[in-house]
Coordinates of N, CA, C and O in Angstrom, one line a residue:
M284 N 69.6 17.6 50.1 CA 68.4 17.3 49.3 C 67.8 16.0 49.7 O 68.5 15.0 49.8
S285 N 66.5 16.0 49.9 CA 65.8 14.8 50.3 C 65.7 13.8 49.2 O 65.9 14.1 48.0
Q286 N 65.3 12.6 49.6 CA 65.2 11.5 48.6 C 64.1 11.9 47.6 O 64.3 11.5 46.4
E287 N 63.0 12.5 48.0 CA 61.9 12.9 47.1 C 62.4 13.8 46.1 O 62.1 13.7 44.9
Y288 N 63.2 14.8 46.5 CA 63.7 15.8 45.5 C 64.6 15.1 44.5 O 64.6 15.4 43.3
E289 N 65.5 14.2 45.0 CA 66.4 13.5 44.1 C 65.7 12.7 43.1 O 66.1 12.7 41.9
K290 N 64.6 12.0 43.6 CA 63.8 11.2 42.6 C 63.2 12.0 41.6 O 63.2 11.6 40.4
I291 N 62.6 13.2 41.9 CA 62.0 14.0 41.0 C 63.0 14.6 40.0 O 62.8 14.6 38.8
E292 N 64.2 15.0 40.5 CA 65.2 15.5 39.6 C 65.7 14.4 38.6 O 65.9 14.6 37.4
R293 N 65.8 13.2 39.1 CA 66.2 12.0 38.2 C 65.1 11.8 37.1 O 65.5 11.5 36.0
M294 N 63.8 11.9 37.5 CA 62.8 11.7 36.5 C 62.8 12.8 35.4 O 62.5 12.5 34.3
V295 N 63.2 14.0 35.8 CA 63.4 15.1 34.8 C 64.5 14.7 33.9 O 64.4 14.8 32.6
Q296 N 65.6 14.3 34.4 CA 66.8 13.9 33.6 C 66.5 12.8 32.7 O 67.0 12.7 31.6
Q297 N 65.6 11.9 33.1 CA 65.3 10.7 32.3 C 64.1 11.0 31.3 O 63.8 10.2 30.5
G298 N 63.6 12.2 31.4 CA 62.5 12.6 30.4 C 61.2 12.2 30.8 O 60.2 12.3 30.1
K299 N 61.0 11.7 32.1 CA 59.7 11.2 32.5 C 58.8 12.3 33.0 O 57.6 12.2 33.0
L300 N 59.4 13.5 33.4 CA 58.7 14.7 33.8 C 59.3 15.9 33.1 O 60.5 15.9 32.8
T301 N 58.4 16.8 32.8 CA 59.0 18.1 32.3 C 59.4 18.9 33.5 O 59.1 18.6 34.7
R302 N 60.2 20.0 33.2 CA 60.6 20.9 34.3 C 59.4 21.5 35.0 O 59.4 21.6 36.2
A303 N 58.4 21.9 34.3 CA 57.2 22.5 34.9 C 56.5 21.5 35.8 O 56.1 21.9 36.9
E304 N 56.4 20.3 35.4 CA 55.7 19.2 36.2 C 56.6 19.0 37.5 O 56.0 18.9 38.6
A305 N 57.9 19.0 37.3 CA 58.8 18.7 38.5 C 58.6 19.9 39.4 O 58.6 19.7 40.7
D306 N 58.6 21.1 38.9 CA 58.5 22.3 39.8 C 57.2 22.3 40.6 O 57.1 22.6 41.8
E307 N 56.1 21.9 39.9 CA 54.8 21.8 40.6 C 54.8 20.7 41.7 O 54.3 20.9 42.8
L308 N 55.4 19.6 41.4 CA 55.5 18.5 42.3 C 56.4 18.9 43.5 O 56.1 18.7 44.7
L309 N 57.5 19.6 43.2 CA 58.4 20.0 44.3 C 57.7 21.0 45.2 O 58.0 21.1 46.4
A310 N 56.9 21.9 44.6 CA 56.2 22.9 45.4 C 55.2 22.2 46.4 O 55.0 22.7 47.5
T311 N 54.7 21.0 46.1 CA 53.8 20.3 47.0 C 54.6 19.7 48.2 O 54.0 19.4 49.2
L312 N 55.9 19.6 48.0 CA 56.8 19.0 49.1 C 57.3 20.0 50.1 O 57.9 19.7 51.1
E313 N 57.1 21.3 49.7 CA 57.6 22.4 50.6 C 56.9 22.3 52.0 O 55.7 21.9 52.0
P314 N 57.5 22.6 53.1 CA 56.9 22.6 54.4 C 55.7 23.6 54.4 O 55.7 24.6 53.7
K315 N 54.6 23.2 55.1 CA 53.4 24.0 55.2 C 53.7 25.4 55.8 O 53.0 26.3 55.4
E316 N 54.7 25.5 56.7 CA 55.0 26.8 57.2 C 55.3 27.8 56.2 O 54.9 29.0 56.2
S317 N 56.1 27.4 55.2 CA 56.5 28.4 54.1 C 55.3 28.8 53.3 O 55.3 29.9 52.8
Q318 N 54.3 27.9 53.1 CA 53.1 28.2 52.3 C 52.2 29.2 53.1 O 51.5 30.0 52.5
Q319 N 52.3 29.1 54.4 CA 51.4 30.0 55.2 C 52.1 31.3 55.6 O 51.4 32.2 56.2
S320 N 53.3 31.5 55.3 CA 54.0 32.7 55.7 C 53.6 33.9 54.9 O 53.7 35.0 55.4
S321 N 53.1 33.8 53.7 CA 52.7 35.0 52.9 C 51.4 35.5 53.4 O 50.5 34.7 53.7
P322 N 51.2 36.8 53.5 CA 50.0 37.3 54.0 C 48.8 37.1 53.1 O 49.0 37.1 51.8
P323 N 47.6 36.9 53.6 CA 46.5 36.7 52.7 C 46.2 37.9 51.9 O 46.4 39.0 52.4
I324 N 45.6 37.7 50.7 CA 45.2 38.9 49.8 C 43.9 39.4 50.4 O 43.0 38.6 50.6
Q325 N 43.9 40.7 50.5 CA 42.7 41.3 51.1 C 41.5 41.1 50.2 O 41.5 41.2 49.0
G326 N 40.4 40.6 50.8 CA 39.2 40.3 50.1 C 39.1 38.9 49.5 O 38.1 38.5 49.0
A327 N 40.2 38.2 49.6 CA 40.3 36.8 49.0 C 39.6 35.8 49.9 O 39.7 35.9 51.1
Q328 N 38.9 34.9 49.4 CA 38.3 33.8 50.1 C 39.4 32.8 50.5 O 40.2 32.4 49.7
P329 N 39.4 32.3 51.8 CA 40.4 31.3 52.1 C 40.1 30.0 51.3 O 39.0 29.6 51.1
R330 N 41.2 29.5 50.8 CA 41.1 28.2 50.0 C 41.1 27.0 50.9 O 41.9 26.9 51.8
T331 N 40.2 26.2 50.6 CA 40.2 24.9 51.3 C 41.1 23.9 50.5 O 41.1 24.0 49.3
R332 N 41.8 23.1 51.2 CA 42.7 22.2 50.5 C 41.9 21.0 50.0 O 41.3 20.3 50.8
R333 N 41.9 20.8 48.7 CA 41.2 19.7 48.2 C 42.2 18.5 48.0 O 43.4 18.7 47.8
T334 N 41.6 17.3 48.0 CA 42.4 16.1 48.0 C 41.9 15.2 46.8 O 40.7 15.1 46.7
F335 N 42.8 14.6 46.1 CA 42.4 13.7 45.0 C 42.5 12.3 45.7 O 43.5 11.9 46.3
R336 N 41.3 11.6 45.7 CA 41.2 10.3 46.5 C 41.0 9.1 45.5 O 40.2 9.2 44.6
I337 N 41.7 8.1 45.8 CA 41.5 6.8 45.1 C 41.1 5.8 46.1 O 41.8 5.5 47.1
H338 N 39.9 5.2 45.9 CA 39.4 4.2 46.9 C 39.1 2.9 46.1 O 38.4 2.9 45.1
V339 N 39.7 1.8 46.6 CA 39.6 0.5 45.9 C 39.0 -0.5 46.9 O 39.6 -0.6 48.0
D340 N 38.0 -1.2 46.6 CA 37.5 -2.3 47.4 C 37.5 -3.5 46.5 O 36.9 -3.6 45.4
E341 N 38.3 -4.5 46.9 CA 38.4 -5.7 46.2 C 37.5 -6.8 46.8 O 37.7 -7.2 48.0
A342 N 36.5 -7.2 46.1 CA 35.5 -8.1 46.6 C 36.1 -9.5 47.0 O 35.7 -10.1 48.0
R343 N 36.9 -10.0 46.1 CA 37.4 -11.4 46.3 C 38.2 -11.6 47.6 O 38.1 -12.5 48.3
T344 N 39.1 -10.6 47.9 CA 40.0 -10.7 49.0 C 39.5 -9.9 50.2 O 40.0 -10.1 51.3
G345 N 38.6 -9.0 50.0 CA 38.1 -8.1 51.1 C 39.1 -7.0 51.4 O 39.0 -6.3 52.3
E346 N 40.1 -6.8 50.5 CA 41.1 -5.8 50.7 C 40.6 -4.4 50.3 O 39.8 -4.3 49.4
H347 N 41.0 -3.4 51.1 CA 40.6 -2.0 50.8 C 41.8 -1.1 50.7 O 42.8 -1.3 51.5
V348 N 41.8 -0.2 49.8 CA 42.9 0.8 49.6 C 42.2 2.1 49.6 O 41.3 2.3 48.8
D349 N 42.8 3.1 50.3 CA 42.2 4.4 50.3 C 43.4 5.4 50.4 O 44.1 5.5 51.4
L350 N 43.7 6.0 49.2 CA 44.8 6.9 49.1 C 44.3 8.3 48.8 O 43.4 8.5 48.0
G351 N 44.9 9.3 49.5 CA 44.6 10.7 49.2 C 45.9 11.4 48.8 O 47.0 11.2 49.4
F352 N 45.8 12.3 47.8 CA 46.9 13.0 47.3 C 46.6 14.5 47.2 O 45.5 14.8 46.9
P353 N 47.6 15.4 47.3 CA 47.3 16.8 47.0 C 46.9 16.9 45.5 O 47.4 16.2 44.7
M354 N 46.1 17.9 45.2 CA 45.6 18.1 43.9 C 46.7 18.3 42.9 O 46.6 17.8 41.7
A355 N 47.8 18.9 43.2 CA 48.9 19.1 42.3 C 49.5 17.8 41.8 O 49.9 17.6 40.7
L356 N 49.5 16.8 42.7 CA 50.0 15.5 42.2 C 49.0 14.8 41.3 O 49.4 14.1 40.3
A357 N 47.7 15.0 41.4 CA 46.7 14.5 40.5 C 46.9 15.1 39.1 O 46.9 14.4 38.1
G358 N 47.2 16.4 39.1 CA 47.4 17.0 37.8 C 48.7 16.5 37.1 O 48.7 16.2 35.9
I359 N 49.7 16.3 37.8 CA 50.9 15.7 37.3 C 50.7 14.3 36.8 O 51.1 14.0 35.7
G360 N 50.0 13.5 37.6 CA 49.7 12.2 37.1 C 48.9 12.1 35.8 O 49.2 11.3 35.0
L361 N 47.9 13.0 35.7 CA 47.1 13.1 34.5 C 48.0 13.5 33.3 O 47.9 12.9 32.2
N362 N 48.9 14.4 33.5 CA 49.8 14.8 32.4 C 50.7 13.6 32.0 O 50.9 13.4 30.8
I363 N 51.2 12.9 32.9 CA 52.0 11.7 32.6 C 51.2 10.7 31.8 O 51.6 10.1 30.8
L364 N 50.0 10.4 32.3 CA 49.1 9.4 31.6 C 48.8 9.9 30.2 O 48.9 9.1 29.2
A365 N 48.5 11.1 30.0 CA 48.1 11.6 28.6 C 49.4 11.6 27.7 O 49.2 11.2 26.6
R366 N 50.5 11.9 28.3 CA 51.7 11.9 27.4 C 52.2 10.5 27.0 O 52.7 10.3 26.0
K367 N 52.0 9.6 27.9 CA 52.4 8.2 27.7 C 51.4 7.4 26.9 O 51.6 6.3 26.6
G368 N 50.2 8.0 26.7 CA 49.1 7.3 26.0 C 48.5 6.1 26.8 O 48.0 5.2 26.2
R369 N 48.5 6.2 28.1 CA 48.0 5.1 28.9 C 46.7 5.6 29.7 O 46.6 5.3 30.9
A370 N 45.9 6.4 29.0 CA 44.7 6.9 29.7 C 43.6 5.9 29.7 O 42.5 6.1 29.2
T371 N 43.8 4.7 30.2 CA 42.8 3.6 30.3 C 43.0 2.9 31.6 O 44.0 3.0 32.3
V372 N 42.0 2.2 32.0 CA 42.0 1.4 33.2 C 41.4 0.0 32.8 O 40.5 -0.1 32.0
G373 N 42.0 -1.1 33.3 CA 41.6 -2.4 33.0 C 40.4 -2.8 33.9 O 40.5 -2.7 35.1
V374 N 39.3 -3.2 33.3 CA 38.1 -3.6 34.0 C 37.6 -4.9 33.3 O 37.3 -4.9 32.1
D375 N 37.5 -6.0 34.1 CA 37.1 -7.3 33.6 C 37.8 -7.7 32.3 O 37.2 -8.2 31.3
G376 N 39.1 -7.4 32.3 CA 39.9 -7.8 31.1 C 39.9 -6.9 29.9 O 40.5 -7.2 28.9
K377 N 39.1 -5.8 30.1 CA 39.0 -4.8 29.0 C 39.6 -3.5 29.4 O 39.6 -3.2 30.6
Q378 N 40.2 -2.8 28.4 CA 40.8 -1.5 28.7 C 39.7 -0.4 28.5 O 39.2 -0.3 27.4
V379 N 39.3 0.3 29.5 CA 38.3 1.3 29.5 C 39.0 2.7 29.5 O 39.8 2.9 30.3
P380 N 38.6 3.5 28.5 CA 39.3 4.8 28.4 C 38.9 5.7 29.5 O 37.8 5.7 30.0
I381 N 39.9 6.6 29.9 CA 39.7 7.6 30.9 C 39.6 8.9 30.2 O 40.5 9.3 29.4
D382 N 38.6 9.7 30.5 CA 38.4 11.1 29.8 C 39.3 12.0 30.6 O 38.9 12.7 31.5
V383 N 40.6 12.1 30.2 CA 41.6 12.9 30.9 C 41.2 14.4 30.9 O 41.3 15.1 31.9
D384 N 40.7 14.9 29.7 CA 40.3 16.3 29.6 C 39.2 16.7 30.6 O 39.2 17.7 31.2
E385 N 38.2 15.8 30.7 CA 37.1 16.1 31.6 C 37.6 16.1 33.1 O 37.2 16.9 33.9
I386 N 38.4 15.1 33.4 CA 39.0 15.1 34.8 C 39.8 16.3 35.0 O 39.7 16.9 36.1
R387 N 40.6 16.7 34.1 CA 41.4 18.0 34.2 C 40.5 19.2 34.4 O 40.8 20.0 35.3
R388 N 39.4 19.2 33.7 CA 38.4 20.3 33.8 C 37.8 20.4 35.2 O 37.8 21.4 35.9
L389 N 37.5 19.2 35.8 CA 36.9 19.2 37.1 C 37.9 19.5 38.2 O 37.6 20.2 39.2
I390 N 39.1 19.0 38.0 CA 40.2 19.3 38.9 C 40.5 20.8 39.0 O 40.7 21.4 40.0
A391 N 40.5 21.5 37.8 CA 40.7 22.9 37.7 C 39.6 23.7 38.3 O 39.9 24.9 38.7
D392 N 38.4 23.2 38.4 CA 37.3 23.9 39.0 C 37.4 23.9 40.5 O 37.1 22.9 41.1
P393 N 37.8 25.0 41.2 CA 37.9 25.0 42.6 C 36.7 24.7 43.4 O 36.7 24.3 44.6
A394 N 35.5 24.8 42.8 CA 34.3 24.6 43.4 C 33.9 23.1 43.4 O 33.0 22.7 44.1
F395 N 34.5 22.3 42.5 CA 34.1 20.9 42.3 C 34.6 20.1 43.5 O 35.8 20.1 43.8
V396 N 33.7 19.4 44.1 CA 34.0 18.3 45.1 C 33.1 17.2 44.8 O 31.9 17.4 44.7
G397 N 33.6 16.0 44.7 CA 32.7 14.8 44.4 C 33.4 13.8 43.6 O 34.6 13.7 43.4
E398 N 32.6 12.8 43.1 CA 33.1 11.7 42.4 C 33.5 12.1 41.0 O 32.7 12.7 40.2
L399 N 34.7 11.7 40.5 CA 35.1 11.8 39.2 C 34.8 10.6 38.3 O 34.4 10.7 37.2
M400 N 35.0 9.5 38.9 CA 34.8 8.2 38.2 C 34.5 7.1 39.2 O 35.1 7.0 40.3
H401 N 33.6 6.2 38.9 CA 33.3 5.1 39.7 C 33.2 3.9 38.8 O 32.4 3.8 37.8
I402 N 34.1 2.9 39.0 CA 34.2 1.7 38.2 C 33.8 0.6 39.0 O 34.3 0.3 40.1
H403 N 32.7 -0.1 38.6 CA 32.3 -1.3 39.3 C 32.4 -2.5 38.4 O 31.8 -2.6 37.3
A404 N 33.4 -3.3 38.7 CA 33.7 -4.5 37.8 C 32.7 -5.6 38.1 O 32.1 -5.7 39.1
G405 N 32.6 -6.5 37.1 CA 31.7 -7.6 37.2 C 32.0 -8.6 38.3 O 31.1 -9.2 38.8
D406 N 33.3 -8.6 38.8 CA 33.6 -9.5 39.9 C 33.4 -8.9 41.3 O 33.7 -9.4 42.3
G407 N 32.8 -7.6 41.3 CA 32.4 -7.0 42.5 C 33.4 -6.0 43.0 O 33.2 -5.3 44.0
D408 N 34.6 -5.8 42.3 CA 35.6 -4.8 42.7 C 35.0 -3.4 42.4 O 34.3 -3.2 41.4
D409 N 35.4 -2.5 43.2 CA 35.0 -1.1 43.0 C 36.3 -0.2 43.1 O 37.1 -0.4 43.9
V410 N 36.3 0.7 42.1 CA 37.4 1.8 42.1 C 36.7 3.1 42.0 O 35.9 3.3 41.1
I411 N 36.9 4.0 43.0 CA 36.3 5.3 42.9 C 37.4 6.4 43.0 O 38.3 6.3 43.8
L412 N 37.4 7.3 42.0 CA 38.2 8.4 42.0 C 37.4 9.6 42.3 O 36.3 9.9 41.7
S413 N 37.8 10.4 43.3 CA 37.0 11.6 43.8 C 37.9 12.7 44.2 O 39.1 12.5 44.4
I414 N 37.3 13.8 44.4 CA 37.9 15.0 44.9 C 37.2 15.4 46.2 O 35.9 15.5 46.2
E415 N 37.9 15.6 47.3 CA 37.3 15.9 48.6 C 37.9 17.2 49.0 O 39.0 17.6 48.7

C-alpha cells in the first residue's frame, strides 16, 4: 500500500474523511491505464479531463503559486470545508465567506470551464480559483 493510500485510510480512522470521500479520493490515485481499460459507451461523448486550479500572485514578494488538482479532489476539499465550518478565506484581515454550494454546482456542471472566484486584496495579492 502506498503512502497516499495509508494517509487516506488514517484520515478515515480519525474521522477527517468519510468512507465515500476516501473512496472517491482513492479512485483518483488509480493508474490511468486501469481507467482507460473499459470500452467507451457507444454514442457517448469523450470526456475531457477538467482541472481545479488555484493561482496565487503575491505582490509584496513577487511569489507565484499555480496548483492544479483533479476535480474529484476539489469536491472532497469542499466537503471537508463545509463539514468543518471553514468556508471562508482571509482577505485584508477579514474573513470572506466562500459560497460552497455555488462552487459545487459549477464543479458538477461538466460544461463549465472558467473562473470560480477571483480575490484581489488591497495589498495587490491575487487568488484565482478556476476550472480548466
